[in-house]
PDB file of C-alpha atoms in Angstrom:
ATOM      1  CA  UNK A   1     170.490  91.221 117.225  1.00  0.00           C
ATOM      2  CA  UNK A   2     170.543  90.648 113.324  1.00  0.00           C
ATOM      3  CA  UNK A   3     168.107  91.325 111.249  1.00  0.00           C
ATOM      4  CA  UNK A   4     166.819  87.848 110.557  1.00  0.00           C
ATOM      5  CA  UNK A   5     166.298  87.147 114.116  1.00  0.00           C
ATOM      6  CA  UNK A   6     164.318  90.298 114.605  1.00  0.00           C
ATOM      7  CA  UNK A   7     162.228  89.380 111.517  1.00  0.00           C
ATOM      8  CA  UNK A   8     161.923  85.407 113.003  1.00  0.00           C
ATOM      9  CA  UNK A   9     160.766  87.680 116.715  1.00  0.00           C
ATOM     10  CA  UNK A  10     158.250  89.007 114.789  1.00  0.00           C
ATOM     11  CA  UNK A  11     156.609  86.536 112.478  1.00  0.00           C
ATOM     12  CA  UNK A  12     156.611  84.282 115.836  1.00  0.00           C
ATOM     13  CA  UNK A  13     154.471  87.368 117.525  1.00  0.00           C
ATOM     14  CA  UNK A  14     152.206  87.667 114.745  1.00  0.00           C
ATOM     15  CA  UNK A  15     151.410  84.301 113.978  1.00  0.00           C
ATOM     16  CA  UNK A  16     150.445  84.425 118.126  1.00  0.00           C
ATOM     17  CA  UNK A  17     148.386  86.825 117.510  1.00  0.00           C
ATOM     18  CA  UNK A  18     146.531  85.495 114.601  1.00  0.00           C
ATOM     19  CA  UNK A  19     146.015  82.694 116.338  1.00  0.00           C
ATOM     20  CA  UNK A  20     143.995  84.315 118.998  1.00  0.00           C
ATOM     21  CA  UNK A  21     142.043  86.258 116.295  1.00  0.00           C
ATOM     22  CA  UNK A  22     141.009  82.786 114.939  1.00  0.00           C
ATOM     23  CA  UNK A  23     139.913  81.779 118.518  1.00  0.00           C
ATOM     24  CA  UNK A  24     138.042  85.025 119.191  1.00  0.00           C
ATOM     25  CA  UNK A  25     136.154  84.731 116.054  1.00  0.00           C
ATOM     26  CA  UNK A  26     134.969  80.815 117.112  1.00  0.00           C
ATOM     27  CA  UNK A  27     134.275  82.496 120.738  1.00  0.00           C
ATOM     28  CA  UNK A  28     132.262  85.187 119.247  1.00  0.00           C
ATOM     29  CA  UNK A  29     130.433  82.559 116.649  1.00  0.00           C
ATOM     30  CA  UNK A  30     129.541  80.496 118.873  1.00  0.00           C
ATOM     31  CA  UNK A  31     128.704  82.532 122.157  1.00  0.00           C
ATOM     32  CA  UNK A  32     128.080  86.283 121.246  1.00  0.00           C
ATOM     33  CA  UNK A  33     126.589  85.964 117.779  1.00  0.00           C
ATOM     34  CA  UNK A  34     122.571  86.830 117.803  1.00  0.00           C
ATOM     35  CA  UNK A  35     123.173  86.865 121.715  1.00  0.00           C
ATOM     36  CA  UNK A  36     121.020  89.679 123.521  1.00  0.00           C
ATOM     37  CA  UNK A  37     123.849  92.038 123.903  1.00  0.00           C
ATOM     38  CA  UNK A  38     124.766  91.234 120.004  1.00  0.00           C
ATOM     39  CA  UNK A  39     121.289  92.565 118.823  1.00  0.00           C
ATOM     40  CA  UNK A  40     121.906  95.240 120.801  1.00  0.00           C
ATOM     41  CA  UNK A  41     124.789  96.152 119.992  1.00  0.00           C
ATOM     42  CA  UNK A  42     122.996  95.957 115.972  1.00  0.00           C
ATOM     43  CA  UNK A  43     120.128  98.002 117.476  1.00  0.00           C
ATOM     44  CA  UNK A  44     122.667 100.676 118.365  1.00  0.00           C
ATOM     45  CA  UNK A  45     124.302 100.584 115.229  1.00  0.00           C
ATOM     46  CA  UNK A  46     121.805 101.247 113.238  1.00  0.00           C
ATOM     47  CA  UNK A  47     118.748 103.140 115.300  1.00  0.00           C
ATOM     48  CA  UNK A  48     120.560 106.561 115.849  1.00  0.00           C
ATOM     49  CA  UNK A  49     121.355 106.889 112.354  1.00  0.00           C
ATOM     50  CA  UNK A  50     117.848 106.329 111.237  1.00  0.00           C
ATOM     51  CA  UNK A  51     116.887 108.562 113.871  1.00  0.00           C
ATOM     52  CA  UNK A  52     119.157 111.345 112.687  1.00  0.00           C
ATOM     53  CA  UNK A  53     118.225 110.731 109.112  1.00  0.00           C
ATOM     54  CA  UNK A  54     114.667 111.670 109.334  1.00  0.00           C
ATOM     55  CA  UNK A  55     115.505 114.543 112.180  1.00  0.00           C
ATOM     56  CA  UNK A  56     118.714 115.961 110.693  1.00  0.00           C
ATOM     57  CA  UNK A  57     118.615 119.558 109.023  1.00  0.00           C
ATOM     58  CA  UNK A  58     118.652 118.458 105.812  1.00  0.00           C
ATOM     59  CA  UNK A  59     120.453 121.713 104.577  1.00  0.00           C
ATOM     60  CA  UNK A  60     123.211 121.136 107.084  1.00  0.00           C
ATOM     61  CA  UNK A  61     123.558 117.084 106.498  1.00  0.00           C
ATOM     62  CA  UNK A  62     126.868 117.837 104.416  1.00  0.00           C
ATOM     63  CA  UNK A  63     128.234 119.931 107.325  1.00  0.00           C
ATOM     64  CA  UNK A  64     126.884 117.890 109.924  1.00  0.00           C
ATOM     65  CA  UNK A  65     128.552 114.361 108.343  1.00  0.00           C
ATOM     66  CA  UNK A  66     131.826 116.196 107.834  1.00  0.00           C
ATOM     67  CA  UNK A  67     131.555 116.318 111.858  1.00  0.00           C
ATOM     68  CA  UNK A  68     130.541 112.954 112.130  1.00  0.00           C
ATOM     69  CA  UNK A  69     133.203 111.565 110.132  1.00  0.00           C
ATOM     70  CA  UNK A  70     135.892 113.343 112.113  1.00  0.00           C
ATOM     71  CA  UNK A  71     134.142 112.054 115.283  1.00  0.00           C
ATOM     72  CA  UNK A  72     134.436 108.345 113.948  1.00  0.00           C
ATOM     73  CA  UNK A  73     137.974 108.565 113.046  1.00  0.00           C
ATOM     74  CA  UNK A  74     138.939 109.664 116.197  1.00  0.00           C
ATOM     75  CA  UNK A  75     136.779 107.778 118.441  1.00  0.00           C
ATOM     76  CA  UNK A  76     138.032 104.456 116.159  1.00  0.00           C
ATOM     77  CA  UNK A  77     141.948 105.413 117.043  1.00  0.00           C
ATOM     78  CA  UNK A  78     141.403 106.403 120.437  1.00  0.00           C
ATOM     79  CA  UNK A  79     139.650 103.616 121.189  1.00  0.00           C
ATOM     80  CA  UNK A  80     142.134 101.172 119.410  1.00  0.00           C
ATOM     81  CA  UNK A  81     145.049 102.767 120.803  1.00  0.00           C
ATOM     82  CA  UNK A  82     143.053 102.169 124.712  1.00  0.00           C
ATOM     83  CA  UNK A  83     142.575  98.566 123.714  1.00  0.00           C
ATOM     84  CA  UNK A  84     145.784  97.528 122.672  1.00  0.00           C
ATOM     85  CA  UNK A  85     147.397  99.346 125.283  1.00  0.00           C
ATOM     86  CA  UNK A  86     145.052  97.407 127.393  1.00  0.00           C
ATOM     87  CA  UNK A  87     143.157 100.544 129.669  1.00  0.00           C
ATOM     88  CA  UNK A  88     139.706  98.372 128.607  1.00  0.00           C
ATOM     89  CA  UNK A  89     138.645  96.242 126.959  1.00  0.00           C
ATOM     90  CA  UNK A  90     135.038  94.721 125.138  1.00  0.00           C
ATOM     91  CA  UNK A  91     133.102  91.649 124.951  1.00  0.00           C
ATOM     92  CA  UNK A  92     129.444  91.007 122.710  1.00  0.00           C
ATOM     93  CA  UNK A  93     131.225  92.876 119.952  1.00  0.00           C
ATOM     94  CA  UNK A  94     129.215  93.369 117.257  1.00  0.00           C
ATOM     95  CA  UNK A  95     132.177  92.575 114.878  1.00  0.00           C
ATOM     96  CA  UNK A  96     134.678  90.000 116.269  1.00  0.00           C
ATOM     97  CA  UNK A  97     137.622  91.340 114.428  1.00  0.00           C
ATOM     98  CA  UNK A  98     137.058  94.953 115.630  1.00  0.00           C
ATOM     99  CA  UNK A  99     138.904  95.808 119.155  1.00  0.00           C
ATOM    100  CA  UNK A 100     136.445  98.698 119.490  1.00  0.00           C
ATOM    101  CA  UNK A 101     132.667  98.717 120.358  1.00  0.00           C
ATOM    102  CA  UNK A 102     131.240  98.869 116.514  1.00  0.00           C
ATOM    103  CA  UNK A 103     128.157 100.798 117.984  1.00  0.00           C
ATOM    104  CA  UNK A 104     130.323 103.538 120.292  1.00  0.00           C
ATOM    105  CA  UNK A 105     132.863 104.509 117.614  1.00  0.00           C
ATOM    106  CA  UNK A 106     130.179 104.656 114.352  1.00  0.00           C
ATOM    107  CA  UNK A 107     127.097 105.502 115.686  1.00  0.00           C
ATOM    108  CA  UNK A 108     126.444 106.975 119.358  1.00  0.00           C
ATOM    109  CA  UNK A 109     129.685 109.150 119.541  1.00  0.00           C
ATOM    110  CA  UNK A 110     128.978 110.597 116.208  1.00  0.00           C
ATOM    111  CA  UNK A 111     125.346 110.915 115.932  1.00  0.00           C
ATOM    112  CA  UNK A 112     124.973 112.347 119.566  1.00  0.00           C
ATOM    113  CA  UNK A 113     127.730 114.799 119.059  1.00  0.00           C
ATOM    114  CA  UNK A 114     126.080 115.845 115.249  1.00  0.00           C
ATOM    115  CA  UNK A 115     122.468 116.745 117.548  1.00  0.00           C
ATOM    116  CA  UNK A 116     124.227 118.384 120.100  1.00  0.00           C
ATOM    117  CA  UNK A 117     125.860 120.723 117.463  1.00  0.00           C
ATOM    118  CA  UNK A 118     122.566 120.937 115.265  1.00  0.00           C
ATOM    119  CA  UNK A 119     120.286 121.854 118.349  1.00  0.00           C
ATOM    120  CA  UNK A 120     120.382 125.084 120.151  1.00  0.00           C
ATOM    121  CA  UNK A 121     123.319 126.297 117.500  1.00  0.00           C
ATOM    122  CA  UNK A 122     123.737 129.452 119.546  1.00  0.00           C
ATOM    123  CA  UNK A 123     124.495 127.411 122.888  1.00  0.00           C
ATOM    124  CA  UNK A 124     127.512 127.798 124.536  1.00  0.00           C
ATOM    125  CA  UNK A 125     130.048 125.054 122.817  1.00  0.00           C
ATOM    126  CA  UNK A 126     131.565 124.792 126.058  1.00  0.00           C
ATOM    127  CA  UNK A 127     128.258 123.928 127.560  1.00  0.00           C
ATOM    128  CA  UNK A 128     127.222 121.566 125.098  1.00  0.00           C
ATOM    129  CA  UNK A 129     131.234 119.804 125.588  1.00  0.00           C
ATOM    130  CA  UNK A 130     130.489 119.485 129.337  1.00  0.00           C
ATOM    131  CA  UNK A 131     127.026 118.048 128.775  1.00  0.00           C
ATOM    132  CA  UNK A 132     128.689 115.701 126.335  1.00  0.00           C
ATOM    133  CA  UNK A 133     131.536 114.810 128.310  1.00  0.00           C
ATOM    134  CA  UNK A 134     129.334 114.308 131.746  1.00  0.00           C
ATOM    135  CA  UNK A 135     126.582 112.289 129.677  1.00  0.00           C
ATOM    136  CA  UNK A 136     128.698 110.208 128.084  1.00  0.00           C
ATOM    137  CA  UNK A 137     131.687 109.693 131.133  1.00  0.00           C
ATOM    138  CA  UNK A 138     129.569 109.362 133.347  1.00  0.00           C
ATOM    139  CA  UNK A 139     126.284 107.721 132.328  1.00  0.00           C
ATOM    140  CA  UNK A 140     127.147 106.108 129.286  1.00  0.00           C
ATOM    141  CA  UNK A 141     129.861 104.547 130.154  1.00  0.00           C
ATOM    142  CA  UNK A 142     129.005 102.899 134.020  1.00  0.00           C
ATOM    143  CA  UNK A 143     125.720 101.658 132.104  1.00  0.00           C
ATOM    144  CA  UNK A 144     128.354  99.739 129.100  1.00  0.00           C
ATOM    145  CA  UNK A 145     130.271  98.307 132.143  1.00  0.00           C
ATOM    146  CA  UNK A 146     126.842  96.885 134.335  1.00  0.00           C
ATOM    147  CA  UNK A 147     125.880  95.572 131.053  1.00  0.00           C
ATOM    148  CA  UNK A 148     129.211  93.706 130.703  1.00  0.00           C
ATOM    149  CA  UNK A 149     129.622  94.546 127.469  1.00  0.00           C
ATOM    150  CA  UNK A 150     132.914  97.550 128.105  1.00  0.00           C
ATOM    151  CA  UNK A 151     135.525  96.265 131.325  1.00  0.00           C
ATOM    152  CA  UNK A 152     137.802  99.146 131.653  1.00  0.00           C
ATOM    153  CA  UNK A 153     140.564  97.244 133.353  1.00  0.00           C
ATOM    154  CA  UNK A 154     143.098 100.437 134.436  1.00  0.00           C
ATOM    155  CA  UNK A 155     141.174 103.339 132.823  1.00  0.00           C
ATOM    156  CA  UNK A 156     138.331 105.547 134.801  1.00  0.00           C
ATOM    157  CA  UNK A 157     135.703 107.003 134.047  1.00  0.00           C
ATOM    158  CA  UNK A 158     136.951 110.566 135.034  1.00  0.00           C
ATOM    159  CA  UNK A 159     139.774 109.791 132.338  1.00  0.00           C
ATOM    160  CA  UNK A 160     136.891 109.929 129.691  1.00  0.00           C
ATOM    161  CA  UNK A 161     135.539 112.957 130.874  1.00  0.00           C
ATOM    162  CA  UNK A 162     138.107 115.719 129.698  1.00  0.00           C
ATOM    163  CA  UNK A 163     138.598 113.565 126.280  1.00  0.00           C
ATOM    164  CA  UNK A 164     135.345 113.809 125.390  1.00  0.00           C
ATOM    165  CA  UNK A 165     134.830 117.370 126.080  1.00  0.00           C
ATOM    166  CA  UNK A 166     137.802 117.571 123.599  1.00  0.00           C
ATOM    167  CA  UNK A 167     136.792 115.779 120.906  1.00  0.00           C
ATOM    168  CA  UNK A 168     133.291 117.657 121.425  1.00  0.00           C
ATOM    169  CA  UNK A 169     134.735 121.243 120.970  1.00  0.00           C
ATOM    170  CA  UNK A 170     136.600 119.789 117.757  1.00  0.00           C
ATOM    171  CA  UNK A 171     133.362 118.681 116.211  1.00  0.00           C
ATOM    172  CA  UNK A 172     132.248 122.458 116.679  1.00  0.00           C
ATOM    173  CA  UNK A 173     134.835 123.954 115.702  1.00  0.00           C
ATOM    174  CA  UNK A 174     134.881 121.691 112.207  1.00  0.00           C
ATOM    175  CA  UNK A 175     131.545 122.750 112.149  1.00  0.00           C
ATOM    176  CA  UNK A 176     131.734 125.905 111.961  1.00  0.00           C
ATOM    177  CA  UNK A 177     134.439 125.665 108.637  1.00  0.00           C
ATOM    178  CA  UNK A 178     133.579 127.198 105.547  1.00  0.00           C
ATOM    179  CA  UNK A 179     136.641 127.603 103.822  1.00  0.00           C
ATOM    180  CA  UNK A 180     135.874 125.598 100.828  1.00  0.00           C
ATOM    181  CA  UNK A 181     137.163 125.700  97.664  1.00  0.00           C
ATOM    182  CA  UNK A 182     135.200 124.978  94.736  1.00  0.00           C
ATOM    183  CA  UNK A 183     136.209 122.119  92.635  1.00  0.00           C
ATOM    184  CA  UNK A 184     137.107 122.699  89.113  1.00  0.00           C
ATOM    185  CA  UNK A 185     138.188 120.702  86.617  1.00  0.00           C
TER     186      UNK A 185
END
């Protein structure tokens, strides 16, 4: 195939897919917007981080966010990656353009993983992952579904479970860093 056909393949797919953008974003206007599930999807988003604000160790927020961070940038790919590969997929978004659930990525992976490694420090990081991975596998997510708001479409719940014990023991072990440099000009 020559190049300018490829290139004519692709424009044609894109253009598809903008199209459908432009139709979830009326969908989402005109259905989802300041819906129930929308405002709570906005509760989520914001609550937990409030919550940690005022409960964090404030000597440990640095540390702590570093984790958080990580946890966001990882939960965002994953969770792209499962939604274009279609394994699930969400509705009520919070942001229309987003294929991930604004409030799972940002907030309640990131701030429940950042308590979890700021309470009980001395716990067992493997306990704390299999607490993690069971709450959130296996509570978190069937509750998401009955709400409508996740519909994993080939992906299980017991898929979740060894991911998220994963990405927990990560977060520790980033938390535990202290190789810093310090910057100098």
């Amino acid at each position: 195939m020559r190049k300018k056909d490829i290139i004519e393949l692709i424009d044609a797919n894109v253009n598809q897919v903008q199209t459908l953008i432009r139709e979830r974003v009326h969908i989402w206007h005109e259905y989802v917007l300041f819906s129930d599930l929308w405002w709570f999807g906005v509760f989520l988003s914001i609550v937990p981080w409030v919550i940690w604000f005022f409960l964090r160790n404030k000597y440990s927020s640095d540390r702590i966010l570093y984790v958080g961070f990580f946890v966001i940038v990882i939960s965002l790919l994953l969770d792209i990656l499962g939604d274009q590969l279609g394994f699930w997929h969400y509705r009520f978004n919070v942001i229309p353009v987003l294929p991930t659930y604004f409030p799972w990525d940002v907030t309640l992976m990131p701030v429940s993983i950042m308590f979890l490694i700021q309470v009980k420090p001395n716990t067992s990081p493997y306990l704390k992952a299999l607490f993690f991975a069971l709450l959130t596998s296996y509570v978190a997510e069937p509750f998401i579904t009955w709400l409508k708001i996740y519909e994993p479409t080939i992906w299980r719940y017991s898929y979740s479970f060894p991911i998220q014990f994963i990405i927990y023991l990560f977060a520790h072990y980033i938390s535990r860093r202290n190789k810093f440099e310090k910057l100098t000009s």
